[in-house]
mmCIF file of C-alpha atoms and ligand atoms in Angstrom:
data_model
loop_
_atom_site.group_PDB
_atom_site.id
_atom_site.type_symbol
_atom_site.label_atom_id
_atom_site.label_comp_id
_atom_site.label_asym_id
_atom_site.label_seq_id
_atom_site.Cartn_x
_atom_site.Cartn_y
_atom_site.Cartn_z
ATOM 1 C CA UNK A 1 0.071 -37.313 10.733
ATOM 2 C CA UNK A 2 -1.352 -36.135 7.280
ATOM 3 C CA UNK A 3 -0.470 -32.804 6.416
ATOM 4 C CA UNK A 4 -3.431 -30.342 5.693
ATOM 5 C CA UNK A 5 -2.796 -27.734 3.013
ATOM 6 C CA UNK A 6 -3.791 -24.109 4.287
ATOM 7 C CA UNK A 7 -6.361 -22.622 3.542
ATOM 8 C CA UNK A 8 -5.342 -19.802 1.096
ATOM 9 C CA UNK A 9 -8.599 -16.769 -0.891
ATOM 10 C CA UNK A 10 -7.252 -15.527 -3.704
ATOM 11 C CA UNK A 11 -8.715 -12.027 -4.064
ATOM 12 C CA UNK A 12 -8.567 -10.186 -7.297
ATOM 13 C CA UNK A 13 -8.849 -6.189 -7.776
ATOM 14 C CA UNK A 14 -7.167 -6.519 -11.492
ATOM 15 C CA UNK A 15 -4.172 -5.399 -12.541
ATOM 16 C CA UNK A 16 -1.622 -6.079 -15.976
ATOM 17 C CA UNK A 17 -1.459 -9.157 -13.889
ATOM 18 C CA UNK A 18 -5.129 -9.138 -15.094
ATOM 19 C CA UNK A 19 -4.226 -7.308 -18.214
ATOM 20 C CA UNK A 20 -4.474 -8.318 -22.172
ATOM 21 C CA UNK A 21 -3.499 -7.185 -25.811
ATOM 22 C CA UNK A 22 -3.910 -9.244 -29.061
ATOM 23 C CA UNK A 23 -0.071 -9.580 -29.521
ATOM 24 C CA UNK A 24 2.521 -11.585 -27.210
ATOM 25 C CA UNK A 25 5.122 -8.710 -28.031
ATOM 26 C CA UNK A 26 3.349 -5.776 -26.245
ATOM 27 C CA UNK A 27 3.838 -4.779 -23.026
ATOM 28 C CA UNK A 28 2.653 -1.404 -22.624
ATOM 29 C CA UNK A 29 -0.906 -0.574 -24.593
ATOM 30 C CA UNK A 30 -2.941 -3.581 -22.902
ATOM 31 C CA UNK A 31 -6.053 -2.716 -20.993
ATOM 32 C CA UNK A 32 -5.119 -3.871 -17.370
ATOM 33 C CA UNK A 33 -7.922 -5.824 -14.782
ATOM 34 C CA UNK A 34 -9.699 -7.528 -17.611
ATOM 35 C CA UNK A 35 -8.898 -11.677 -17.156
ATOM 36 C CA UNK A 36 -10.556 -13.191 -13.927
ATOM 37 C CA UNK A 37 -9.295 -14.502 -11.308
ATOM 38 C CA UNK A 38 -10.367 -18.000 -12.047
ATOM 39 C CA UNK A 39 -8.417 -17.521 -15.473
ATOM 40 C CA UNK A 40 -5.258 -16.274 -13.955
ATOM 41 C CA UNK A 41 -5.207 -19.643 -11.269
ATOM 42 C CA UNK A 42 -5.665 -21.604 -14.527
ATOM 43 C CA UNK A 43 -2.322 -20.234 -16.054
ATOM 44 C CA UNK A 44 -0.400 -21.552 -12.651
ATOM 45 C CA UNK A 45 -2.052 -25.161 -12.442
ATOM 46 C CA UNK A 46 0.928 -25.711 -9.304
ATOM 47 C CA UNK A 47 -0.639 -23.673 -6.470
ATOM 48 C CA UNK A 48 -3.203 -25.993 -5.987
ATOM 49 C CA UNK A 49 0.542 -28.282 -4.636
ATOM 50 C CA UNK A 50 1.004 -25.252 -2.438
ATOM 51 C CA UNK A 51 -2.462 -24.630 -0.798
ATOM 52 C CA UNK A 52 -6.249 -25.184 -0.466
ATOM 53 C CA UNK A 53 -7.048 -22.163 -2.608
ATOM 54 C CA UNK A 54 -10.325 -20.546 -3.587
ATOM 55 C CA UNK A 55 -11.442 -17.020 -5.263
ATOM 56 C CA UNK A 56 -13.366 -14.096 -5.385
ATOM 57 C CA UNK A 57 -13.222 -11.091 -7.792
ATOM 58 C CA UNK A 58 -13.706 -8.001 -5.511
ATOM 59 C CA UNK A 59 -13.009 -5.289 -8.239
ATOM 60 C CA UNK A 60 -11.352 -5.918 -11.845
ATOM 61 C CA UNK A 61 -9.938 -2.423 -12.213
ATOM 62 C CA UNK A 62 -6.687 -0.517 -13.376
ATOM 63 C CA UNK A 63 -4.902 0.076 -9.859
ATOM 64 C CA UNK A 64 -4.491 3.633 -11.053
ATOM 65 C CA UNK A 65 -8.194 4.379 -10.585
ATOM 66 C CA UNK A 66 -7.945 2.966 -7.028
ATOM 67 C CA UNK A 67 -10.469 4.018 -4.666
ATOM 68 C CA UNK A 68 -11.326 4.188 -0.655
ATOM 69 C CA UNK A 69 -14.276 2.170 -1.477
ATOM 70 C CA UNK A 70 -12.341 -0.391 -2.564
ATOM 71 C CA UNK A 71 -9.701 -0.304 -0.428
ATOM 72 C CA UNK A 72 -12.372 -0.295 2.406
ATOM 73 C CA UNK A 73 -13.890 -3.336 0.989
ATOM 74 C CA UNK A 74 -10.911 -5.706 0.417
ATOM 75 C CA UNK A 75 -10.316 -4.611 4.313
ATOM 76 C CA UNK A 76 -13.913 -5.863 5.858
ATOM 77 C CA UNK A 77 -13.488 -8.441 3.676
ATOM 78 C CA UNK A 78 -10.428 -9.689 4.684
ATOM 79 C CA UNK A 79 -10.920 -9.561 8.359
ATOM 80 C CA UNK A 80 -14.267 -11.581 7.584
ATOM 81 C CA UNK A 81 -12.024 -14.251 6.247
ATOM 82 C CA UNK A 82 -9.946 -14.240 8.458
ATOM 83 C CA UNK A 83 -12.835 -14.895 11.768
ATOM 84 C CA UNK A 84 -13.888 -17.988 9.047
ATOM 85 C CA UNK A 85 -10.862 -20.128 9.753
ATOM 86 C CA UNK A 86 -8.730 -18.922 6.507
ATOM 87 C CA UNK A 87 -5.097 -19.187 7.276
ATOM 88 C CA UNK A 88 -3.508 -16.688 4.336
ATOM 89 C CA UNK A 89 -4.960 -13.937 2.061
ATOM 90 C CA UNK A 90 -3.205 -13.438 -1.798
ATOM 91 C CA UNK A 91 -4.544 -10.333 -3.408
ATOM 92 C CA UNK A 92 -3.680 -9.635 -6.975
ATOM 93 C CA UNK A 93 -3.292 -5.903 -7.952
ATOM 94 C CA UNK A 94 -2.127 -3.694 -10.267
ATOM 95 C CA UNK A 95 1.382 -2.491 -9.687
ATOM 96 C CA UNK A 96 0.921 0.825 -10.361
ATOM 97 C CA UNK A 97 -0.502 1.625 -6.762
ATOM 98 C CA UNK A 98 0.100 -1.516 -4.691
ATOM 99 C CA UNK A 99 1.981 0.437 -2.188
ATOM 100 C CA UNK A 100 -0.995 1.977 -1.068
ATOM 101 C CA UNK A 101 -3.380 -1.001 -0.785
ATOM 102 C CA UNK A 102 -0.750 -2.629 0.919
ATOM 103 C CA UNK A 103 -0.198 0.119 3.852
ATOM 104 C CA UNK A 104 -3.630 0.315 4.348
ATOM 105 C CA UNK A 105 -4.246 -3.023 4.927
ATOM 106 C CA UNK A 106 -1.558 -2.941 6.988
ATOM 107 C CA UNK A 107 -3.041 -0.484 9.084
ATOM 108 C CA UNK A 108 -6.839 -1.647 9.248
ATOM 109 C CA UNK A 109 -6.576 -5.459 9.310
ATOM 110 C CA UNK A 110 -6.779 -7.023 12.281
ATOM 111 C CA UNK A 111 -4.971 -10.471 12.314
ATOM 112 C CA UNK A 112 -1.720 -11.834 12.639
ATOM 113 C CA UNK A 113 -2.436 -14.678 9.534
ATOM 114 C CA UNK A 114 -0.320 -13.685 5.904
ATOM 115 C CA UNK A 115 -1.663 -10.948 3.357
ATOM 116 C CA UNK A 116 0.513 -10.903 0.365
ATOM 117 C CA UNK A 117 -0.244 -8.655 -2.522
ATOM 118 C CA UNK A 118 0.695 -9.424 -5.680
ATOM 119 C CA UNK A 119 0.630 -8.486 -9.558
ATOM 120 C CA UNK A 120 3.080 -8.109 -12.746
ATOM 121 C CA UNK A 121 4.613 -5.874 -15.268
ATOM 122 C CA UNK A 122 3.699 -7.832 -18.042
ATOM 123 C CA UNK A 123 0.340 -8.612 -19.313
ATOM 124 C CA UNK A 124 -0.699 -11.847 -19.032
ATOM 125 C CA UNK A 125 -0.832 -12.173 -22.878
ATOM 126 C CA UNK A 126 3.009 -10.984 -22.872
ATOM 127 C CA UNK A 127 6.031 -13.548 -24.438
ATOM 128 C CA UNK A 128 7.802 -14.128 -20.692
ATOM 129 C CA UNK A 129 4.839 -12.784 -18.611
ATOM 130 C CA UNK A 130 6.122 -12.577 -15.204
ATOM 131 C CA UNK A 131 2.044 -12.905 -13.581
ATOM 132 C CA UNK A 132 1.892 -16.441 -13.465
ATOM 133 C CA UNK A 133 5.752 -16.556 -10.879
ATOM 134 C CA UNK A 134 4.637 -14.269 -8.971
ATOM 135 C CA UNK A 135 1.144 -15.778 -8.057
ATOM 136 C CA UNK A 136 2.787 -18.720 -7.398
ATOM 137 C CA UNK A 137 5.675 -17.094 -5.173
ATOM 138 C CA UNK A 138 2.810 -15.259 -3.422
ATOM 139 C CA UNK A 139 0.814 -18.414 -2.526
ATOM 140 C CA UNK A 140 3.888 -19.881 -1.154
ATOM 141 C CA UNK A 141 4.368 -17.280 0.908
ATOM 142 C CA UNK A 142 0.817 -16.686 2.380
ATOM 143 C CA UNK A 143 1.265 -20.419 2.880
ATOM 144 C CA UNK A 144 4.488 -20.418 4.199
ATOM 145 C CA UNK A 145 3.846 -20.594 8.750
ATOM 146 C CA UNK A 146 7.270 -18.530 8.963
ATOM 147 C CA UNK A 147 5.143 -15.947 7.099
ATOM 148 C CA UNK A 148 3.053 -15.288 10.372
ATOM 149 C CA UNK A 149 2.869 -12.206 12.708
ATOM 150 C CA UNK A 150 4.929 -10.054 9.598
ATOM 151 C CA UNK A 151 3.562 -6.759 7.999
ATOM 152 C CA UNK A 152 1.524 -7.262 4.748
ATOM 153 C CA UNK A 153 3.493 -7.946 2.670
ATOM 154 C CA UNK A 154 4.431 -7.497 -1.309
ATOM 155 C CA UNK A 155 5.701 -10.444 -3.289
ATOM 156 C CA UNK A 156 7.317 -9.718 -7.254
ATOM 157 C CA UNK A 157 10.249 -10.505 -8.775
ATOM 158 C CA UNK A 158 11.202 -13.210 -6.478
ATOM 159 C CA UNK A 159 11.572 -10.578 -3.505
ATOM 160 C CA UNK A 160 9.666 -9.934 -0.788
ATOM 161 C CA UNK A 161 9.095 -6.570 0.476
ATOM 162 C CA UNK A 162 7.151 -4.944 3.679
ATOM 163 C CA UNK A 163 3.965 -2.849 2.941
ATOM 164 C CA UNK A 164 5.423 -0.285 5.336
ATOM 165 C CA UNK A 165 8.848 -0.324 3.394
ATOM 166 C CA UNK A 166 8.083 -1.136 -0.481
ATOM 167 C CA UNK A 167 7.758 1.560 -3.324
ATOM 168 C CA UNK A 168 7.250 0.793 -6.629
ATOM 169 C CA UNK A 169 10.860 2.280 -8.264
ATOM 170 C CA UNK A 170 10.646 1.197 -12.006
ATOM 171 C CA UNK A 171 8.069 2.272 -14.449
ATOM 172 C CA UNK A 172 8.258 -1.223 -16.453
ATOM 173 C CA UNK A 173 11.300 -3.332 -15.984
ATOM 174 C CA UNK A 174 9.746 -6.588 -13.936
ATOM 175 C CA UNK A 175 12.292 -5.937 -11.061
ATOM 176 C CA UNK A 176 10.146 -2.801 -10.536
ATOM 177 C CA UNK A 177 9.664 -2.605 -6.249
ATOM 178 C CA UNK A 178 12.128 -1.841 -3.762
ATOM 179 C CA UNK A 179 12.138 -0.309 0.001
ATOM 180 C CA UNK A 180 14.815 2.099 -0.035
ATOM 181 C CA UNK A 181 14.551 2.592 3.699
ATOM 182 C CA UNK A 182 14.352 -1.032 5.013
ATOM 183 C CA UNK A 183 15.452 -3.219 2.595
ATOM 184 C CA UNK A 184 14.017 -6.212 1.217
ATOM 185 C CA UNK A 185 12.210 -8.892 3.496
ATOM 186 C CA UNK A 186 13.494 -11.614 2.001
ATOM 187 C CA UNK A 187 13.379 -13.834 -1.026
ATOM 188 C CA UNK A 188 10.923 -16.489 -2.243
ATOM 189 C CA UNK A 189 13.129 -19.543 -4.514
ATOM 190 C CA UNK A 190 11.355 -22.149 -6.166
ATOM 191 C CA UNK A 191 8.494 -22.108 -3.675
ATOM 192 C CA UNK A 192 10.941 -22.215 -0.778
ATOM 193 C CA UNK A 193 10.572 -18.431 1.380
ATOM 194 C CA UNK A 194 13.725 -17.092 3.000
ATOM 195 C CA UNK A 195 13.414 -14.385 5.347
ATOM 196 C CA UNK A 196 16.377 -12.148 6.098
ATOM 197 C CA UNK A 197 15.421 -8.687 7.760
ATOM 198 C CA UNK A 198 12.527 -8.234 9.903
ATOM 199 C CA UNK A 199 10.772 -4.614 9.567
ATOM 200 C CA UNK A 200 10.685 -2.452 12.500
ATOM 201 C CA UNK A 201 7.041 -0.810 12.291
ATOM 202 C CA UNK A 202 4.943 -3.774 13.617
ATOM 203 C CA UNK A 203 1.179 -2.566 12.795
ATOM 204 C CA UNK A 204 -1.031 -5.644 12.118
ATOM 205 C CA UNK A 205 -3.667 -6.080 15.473
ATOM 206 C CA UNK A 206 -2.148 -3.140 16.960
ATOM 207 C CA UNK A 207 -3.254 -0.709 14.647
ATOM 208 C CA UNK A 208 -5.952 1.650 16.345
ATOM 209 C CA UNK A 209 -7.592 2.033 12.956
ATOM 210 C CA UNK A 210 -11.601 0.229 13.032
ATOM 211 C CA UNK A 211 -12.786 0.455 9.228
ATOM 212 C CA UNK A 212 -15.459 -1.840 10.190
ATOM 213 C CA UNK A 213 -18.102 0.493 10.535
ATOM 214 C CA UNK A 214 -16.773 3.089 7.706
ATOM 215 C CA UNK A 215 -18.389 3.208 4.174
ATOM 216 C CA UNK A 216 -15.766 6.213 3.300
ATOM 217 C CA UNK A 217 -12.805 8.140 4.475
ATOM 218 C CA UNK A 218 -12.178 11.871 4.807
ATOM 219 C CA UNK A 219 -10.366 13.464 2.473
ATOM 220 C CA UNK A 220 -6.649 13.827 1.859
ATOM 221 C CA UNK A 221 -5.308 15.344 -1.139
ATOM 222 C CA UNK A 222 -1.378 15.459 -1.713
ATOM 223 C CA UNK A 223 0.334 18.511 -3.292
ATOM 224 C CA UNK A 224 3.576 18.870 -4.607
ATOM 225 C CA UNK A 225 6.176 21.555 -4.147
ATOM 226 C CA UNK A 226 8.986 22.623 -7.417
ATOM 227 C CA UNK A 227 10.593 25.845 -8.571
ATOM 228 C CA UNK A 228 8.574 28.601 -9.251
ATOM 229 C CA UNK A 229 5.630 26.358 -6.982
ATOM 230 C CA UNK A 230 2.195 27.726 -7.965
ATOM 231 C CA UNK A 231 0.685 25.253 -5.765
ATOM 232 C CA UNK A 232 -0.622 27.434 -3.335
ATOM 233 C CA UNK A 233 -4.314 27.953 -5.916
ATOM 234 C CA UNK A 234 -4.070 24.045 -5.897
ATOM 235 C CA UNK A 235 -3.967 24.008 -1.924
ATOM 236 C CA UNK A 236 -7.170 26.490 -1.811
ATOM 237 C CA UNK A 237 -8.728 24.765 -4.680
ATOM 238 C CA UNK A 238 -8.246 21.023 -2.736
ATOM 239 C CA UNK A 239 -9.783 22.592 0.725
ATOM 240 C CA UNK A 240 -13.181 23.945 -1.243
ATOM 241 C CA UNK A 241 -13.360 20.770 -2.325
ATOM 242 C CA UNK A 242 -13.774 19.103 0.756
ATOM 243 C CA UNK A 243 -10.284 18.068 2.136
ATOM 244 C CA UNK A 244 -9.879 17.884 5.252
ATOM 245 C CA UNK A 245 -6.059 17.509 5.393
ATOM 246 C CA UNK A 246 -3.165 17.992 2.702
ATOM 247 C CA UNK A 247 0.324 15.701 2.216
ATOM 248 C CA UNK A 248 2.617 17.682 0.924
ATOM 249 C CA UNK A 249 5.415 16.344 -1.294
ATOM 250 C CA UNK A 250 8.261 18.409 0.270
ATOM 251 C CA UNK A 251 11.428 18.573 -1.204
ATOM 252 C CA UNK A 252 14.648 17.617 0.450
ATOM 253 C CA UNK A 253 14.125 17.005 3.961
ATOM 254 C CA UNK A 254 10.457 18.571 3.735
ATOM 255 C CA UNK A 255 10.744 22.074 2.325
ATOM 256 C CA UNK A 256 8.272 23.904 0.847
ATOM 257 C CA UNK A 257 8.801 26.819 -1.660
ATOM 258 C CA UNK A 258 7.649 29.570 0.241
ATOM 259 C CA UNK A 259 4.768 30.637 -2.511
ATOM 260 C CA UNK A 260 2.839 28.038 -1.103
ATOM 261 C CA UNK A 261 3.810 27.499 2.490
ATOM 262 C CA UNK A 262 2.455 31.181 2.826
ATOM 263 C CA UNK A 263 -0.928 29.347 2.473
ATOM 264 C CA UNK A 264 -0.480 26.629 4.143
ATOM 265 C CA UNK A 265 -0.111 28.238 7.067
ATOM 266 C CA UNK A 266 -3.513 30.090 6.433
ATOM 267 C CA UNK A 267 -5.250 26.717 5.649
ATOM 268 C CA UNK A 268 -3.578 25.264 8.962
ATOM 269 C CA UNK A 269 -5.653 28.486 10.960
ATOM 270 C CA UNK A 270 -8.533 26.985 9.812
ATOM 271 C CA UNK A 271 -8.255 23.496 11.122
ATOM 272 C CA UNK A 272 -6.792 21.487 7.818
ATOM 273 C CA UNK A 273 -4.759 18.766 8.895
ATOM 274 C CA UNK A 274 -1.103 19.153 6.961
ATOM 275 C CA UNK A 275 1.518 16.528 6.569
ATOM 276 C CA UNK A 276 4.773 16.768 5.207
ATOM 277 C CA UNK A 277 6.722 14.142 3.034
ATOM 278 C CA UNK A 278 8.927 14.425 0.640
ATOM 279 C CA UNK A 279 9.812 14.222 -2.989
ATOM 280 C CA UNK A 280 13.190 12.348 -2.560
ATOM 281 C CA UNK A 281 13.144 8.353 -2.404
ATOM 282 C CA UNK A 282 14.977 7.731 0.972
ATOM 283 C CA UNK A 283 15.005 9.100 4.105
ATOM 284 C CA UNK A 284 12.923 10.946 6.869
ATOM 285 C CA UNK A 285 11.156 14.424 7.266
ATOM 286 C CA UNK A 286 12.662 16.995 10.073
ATOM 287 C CA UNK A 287 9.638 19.383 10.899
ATOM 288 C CA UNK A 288 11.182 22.593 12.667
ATOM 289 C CA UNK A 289 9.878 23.197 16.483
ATOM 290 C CA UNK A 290 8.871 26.520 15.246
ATOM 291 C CA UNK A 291 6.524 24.576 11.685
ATOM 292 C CA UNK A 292 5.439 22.036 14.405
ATOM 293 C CA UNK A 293 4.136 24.874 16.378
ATOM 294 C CA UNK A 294 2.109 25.685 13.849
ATOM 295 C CA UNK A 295 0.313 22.531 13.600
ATOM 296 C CA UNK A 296 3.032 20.955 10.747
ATOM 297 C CA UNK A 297 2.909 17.294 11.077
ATOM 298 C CA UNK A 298 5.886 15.274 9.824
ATOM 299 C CA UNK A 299 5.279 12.124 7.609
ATOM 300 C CA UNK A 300 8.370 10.877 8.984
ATOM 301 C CA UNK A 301 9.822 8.298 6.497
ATOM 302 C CA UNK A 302 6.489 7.615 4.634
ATOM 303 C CA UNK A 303 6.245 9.157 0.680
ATOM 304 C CA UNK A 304 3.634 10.930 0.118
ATOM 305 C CA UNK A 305 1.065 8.633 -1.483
ATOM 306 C CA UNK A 306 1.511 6.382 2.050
ATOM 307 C CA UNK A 307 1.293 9.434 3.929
ATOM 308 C CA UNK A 308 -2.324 10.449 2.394
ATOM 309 C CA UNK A 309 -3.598 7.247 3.594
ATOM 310 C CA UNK A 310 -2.362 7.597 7.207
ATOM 311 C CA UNK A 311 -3.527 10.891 7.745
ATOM 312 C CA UNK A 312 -7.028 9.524 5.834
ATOM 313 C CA UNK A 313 -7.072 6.976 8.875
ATOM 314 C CA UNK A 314 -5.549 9.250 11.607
ATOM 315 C CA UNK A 315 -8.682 12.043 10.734
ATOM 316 C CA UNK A 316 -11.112 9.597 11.349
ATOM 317 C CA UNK A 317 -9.946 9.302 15.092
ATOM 318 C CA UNK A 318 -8.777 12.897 15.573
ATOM 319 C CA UNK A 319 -8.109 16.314 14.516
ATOM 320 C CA UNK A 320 -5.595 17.027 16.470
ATOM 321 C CA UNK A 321 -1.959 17.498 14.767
ATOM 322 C CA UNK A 322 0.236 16.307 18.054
ATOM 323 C CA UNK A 323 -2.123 13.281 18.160
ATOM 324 C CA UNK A 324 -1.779 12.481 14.670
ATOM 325 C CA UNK A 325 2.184 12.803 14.860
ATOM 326 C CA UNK A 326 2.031 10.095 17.355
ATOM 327 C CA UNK A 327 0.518 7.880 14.627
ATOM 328 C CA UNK A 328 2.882 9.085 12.068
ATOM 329 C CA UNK A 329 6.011 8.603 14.399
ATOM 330 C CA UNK A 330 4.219 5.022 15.873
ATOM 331 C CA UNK A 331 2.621 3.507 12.332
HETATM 332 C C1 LIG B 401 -2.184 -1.206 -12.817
HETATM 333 O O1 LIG B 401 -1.594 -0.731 -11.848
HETATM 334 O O2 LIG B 401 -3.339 -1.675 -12.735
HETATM 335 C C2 LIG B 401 -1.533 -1.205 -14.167
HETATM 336 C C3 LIG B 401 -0.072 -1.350 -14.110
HETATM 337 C C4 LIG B 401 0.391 -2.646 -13.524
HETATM 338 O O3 LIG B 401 -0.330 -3.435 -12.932
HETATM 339 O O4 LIG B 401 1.617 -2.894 -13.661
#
C-alpha cells in the first residue's frame, strides 16, 4: 500500500526563529518575526521528506507583544483546520512567551490531532542557528501517529515538552525550556520521536473552554509580591483599569507580603477574581481554609503567566471562585 504523507499547516506568529541582523555573529540585537514563513521552510528543504506541508502567516510579531487577539485567532484557526482533514498543526513562535500560547491552545482546541509549537534562540541569520532543527524536529513530531491524543506540545533543543508542563528557564542558551514539575515528554533524534513520560493533565477535547464565538477575553493582570511590596497601588490601579481578576506571583508556597494582601482582600469584596501562584520554579500553591474562605483561589502548580490565562478562560464561564478552583485543580 503506498504510504500518504500527512497532512501538516505550518503557521507562523514570528519569532527569532523569524528574526534577522546583518551579522552571522549576533545573537541578541536582531529584530525578531521579520522572515516569512515561506522563507524559513526554504532554509529546511527536508520536511517536505517528512510531510505534506503548507503555510500561512497569521501574525509576524515579537512573542513579547503577544496578544488575546492573536492567541484567539491561531485557536479558531486551528480547529478550522483541523474539521478540513489536516492531520498535524506546527506553529512557529517566539520563545519568549511560548508557554502561554501553548496552554491556551491546550485549553481551547478541540481535537485530538498534534499541535507542536516551535521557535529558536538564535536568529535565523546567526553562525549555528538552531531555527532550521527545530522546525524540522517539530514537523516530525506533528507527523509522527504516536504523537496523537498528547497535550500541545513544545518541541526545541531536541526535547519535547508538554504545554501544561514547559517553562522557558534560560534567557539565551538554545537548551532554554524545561518542565520542572513533569519532566520532559520525550526526545525527537534525527527525525525519529521517542516518548518517555506521559503528562497527567489531559485537556485537549475535554476542555470546557468554547473560544469560537469570542473576539476577546476578560481581563487578568498578574502582580507580583517582594520585600517592602508596594503592590497594593498596582492592584487598585489594575482593577480601574478594567480587570476583572488578578494572578498573583506569591512567594514560597503562595504568600503575600501583607502590604498588599490587605487589599486584596478589599478587591476580593468587590467581586475580583484572585489567583495565587508563585514566584518559585517548582512546586504547588497551598491556599489556607481560612484565604479560601475568602474567595482565594489557588493556581495550583501553574506559574503565574499560565495562571492569567486560565483564570482569562475560567471568567468567561463563571465568576464564581469555588467553580474556578475546580478548573484550576482539573486543567
Ligand atoms: C520572541 O519571543 O519573539 C523573541 C525571543 C525568541 O523568540 O527567542
Amino acid at each position: 500500500m503506498a504510504y500518504t504523507k500527512p497532512k501538516i499547516v505550518i503557521l507562523a506568529t514570528g519569532g527569532t526563529i523569524a528574526g534577522s541582523i546583518d551579522t552571522s555573529v549576533a545573537t541578541t540585537g536582531y529584530t525578531a518575526g521579520v522572515v516569512s514563513a515561506d522563507a524559513l521552510i526554504q532554509a529546511v528543504p527536508q520536511i517536505k521528506n517528512l510531510a505534506k506541508i503548507s503555510t500561512q502567516q497569521i501574525a509576524n510579531i515579537d512573542s513579547s507583544n503577544m496578544t488575546d487577539e492573536i492567541q484567539l485567532k491561531l485557536a479558531k484557526e486551528i480547529n478550522k483546520l483541523f474539521t478540513s482533514g489536516i492531520d498535524g498543526i506546527v506553529i512557529t513562535h517566539g520563545t519568549d512567551t511560548m508557554e502561554e500560547t501553548a496552554y491556551f491552545l491546550n485549553l481551547t482546541i478541540k481535537s485530538n490531532k498534534p499541535v507542536v509549537l516551535v521557535g529558536a534562540m538564535r536568529p535565523s541569520t546567526a553562525m549555528s542557528a538552531d531555527g532550521p532543527k527545530n522546525l524540522y524536529n517539530a514537523v516530525a513530531l506533528a507527523a509522527d501517529t504516536l504523537s496523537k491524543d498528547r497535550d500541545v506540545m513544545v518541541a526545541m533543543n531536541d526535547k519535547i515538552q508538554s504545554a501544561r508542563g514547559v517553562v522557558k528557564t534560560h534567557c539565551l542558551n538554545v537548551d532554554a525550556f524545561s518542565s520542572p514539575n513533569f519532566g520532559d515528554l520525550g526526545y525527537i533524534t534525527d527525525g525519529q520521536v521517542f516518548f518517555c513520560n506521559n503528562i497527567t493533565k489531559k485537556t485537549q477535547k475535554k476542555s470546557p473552554f468554547d473560544v469560537s464565538k469570542l473576539t476577546e477575553l476578560p481581563k487578568v493582570d498578574i502582580l507580583y509580591t517582594y520585600s517592602n511590596d508596594g503592590g497594593a497601588v498596582a492592584a487598585k490601579a489594575f482593577v480601574a483599569d478594567g480587570a476583572k481578576g488578578l494572578v498573583i506571583a506569591g512567594s514560597g508556597s503562595g504568600n503575600i507580603h501583607q502590604n498588599q494582601k490587605k487589599v486584596l482582600k478589599e478587591l476580593l469584596k468587590e467581586g475580583v477574581n484572585i489567583a495565587i501562584s508563585s514566584r518559585v520554579v517548582a512546586g504547588r500553591v497551598v491556599v489556607s481554609k481560612a484565604d479560601a474562605k475568602l474567595g482565594f483561589i489557588s493556581a495550583e502548580d501553574l506559574n503565574p503567566q499560565k495562571a492569567r490565562i486560565l483564570l482569562a478562560l475560567a471568567l468567561t464561564k463563571t465568576n464564581n471562585p469555588k467553580k474556578i478552583q475546580e478548573y484550576f485543580l482539573k486543567y
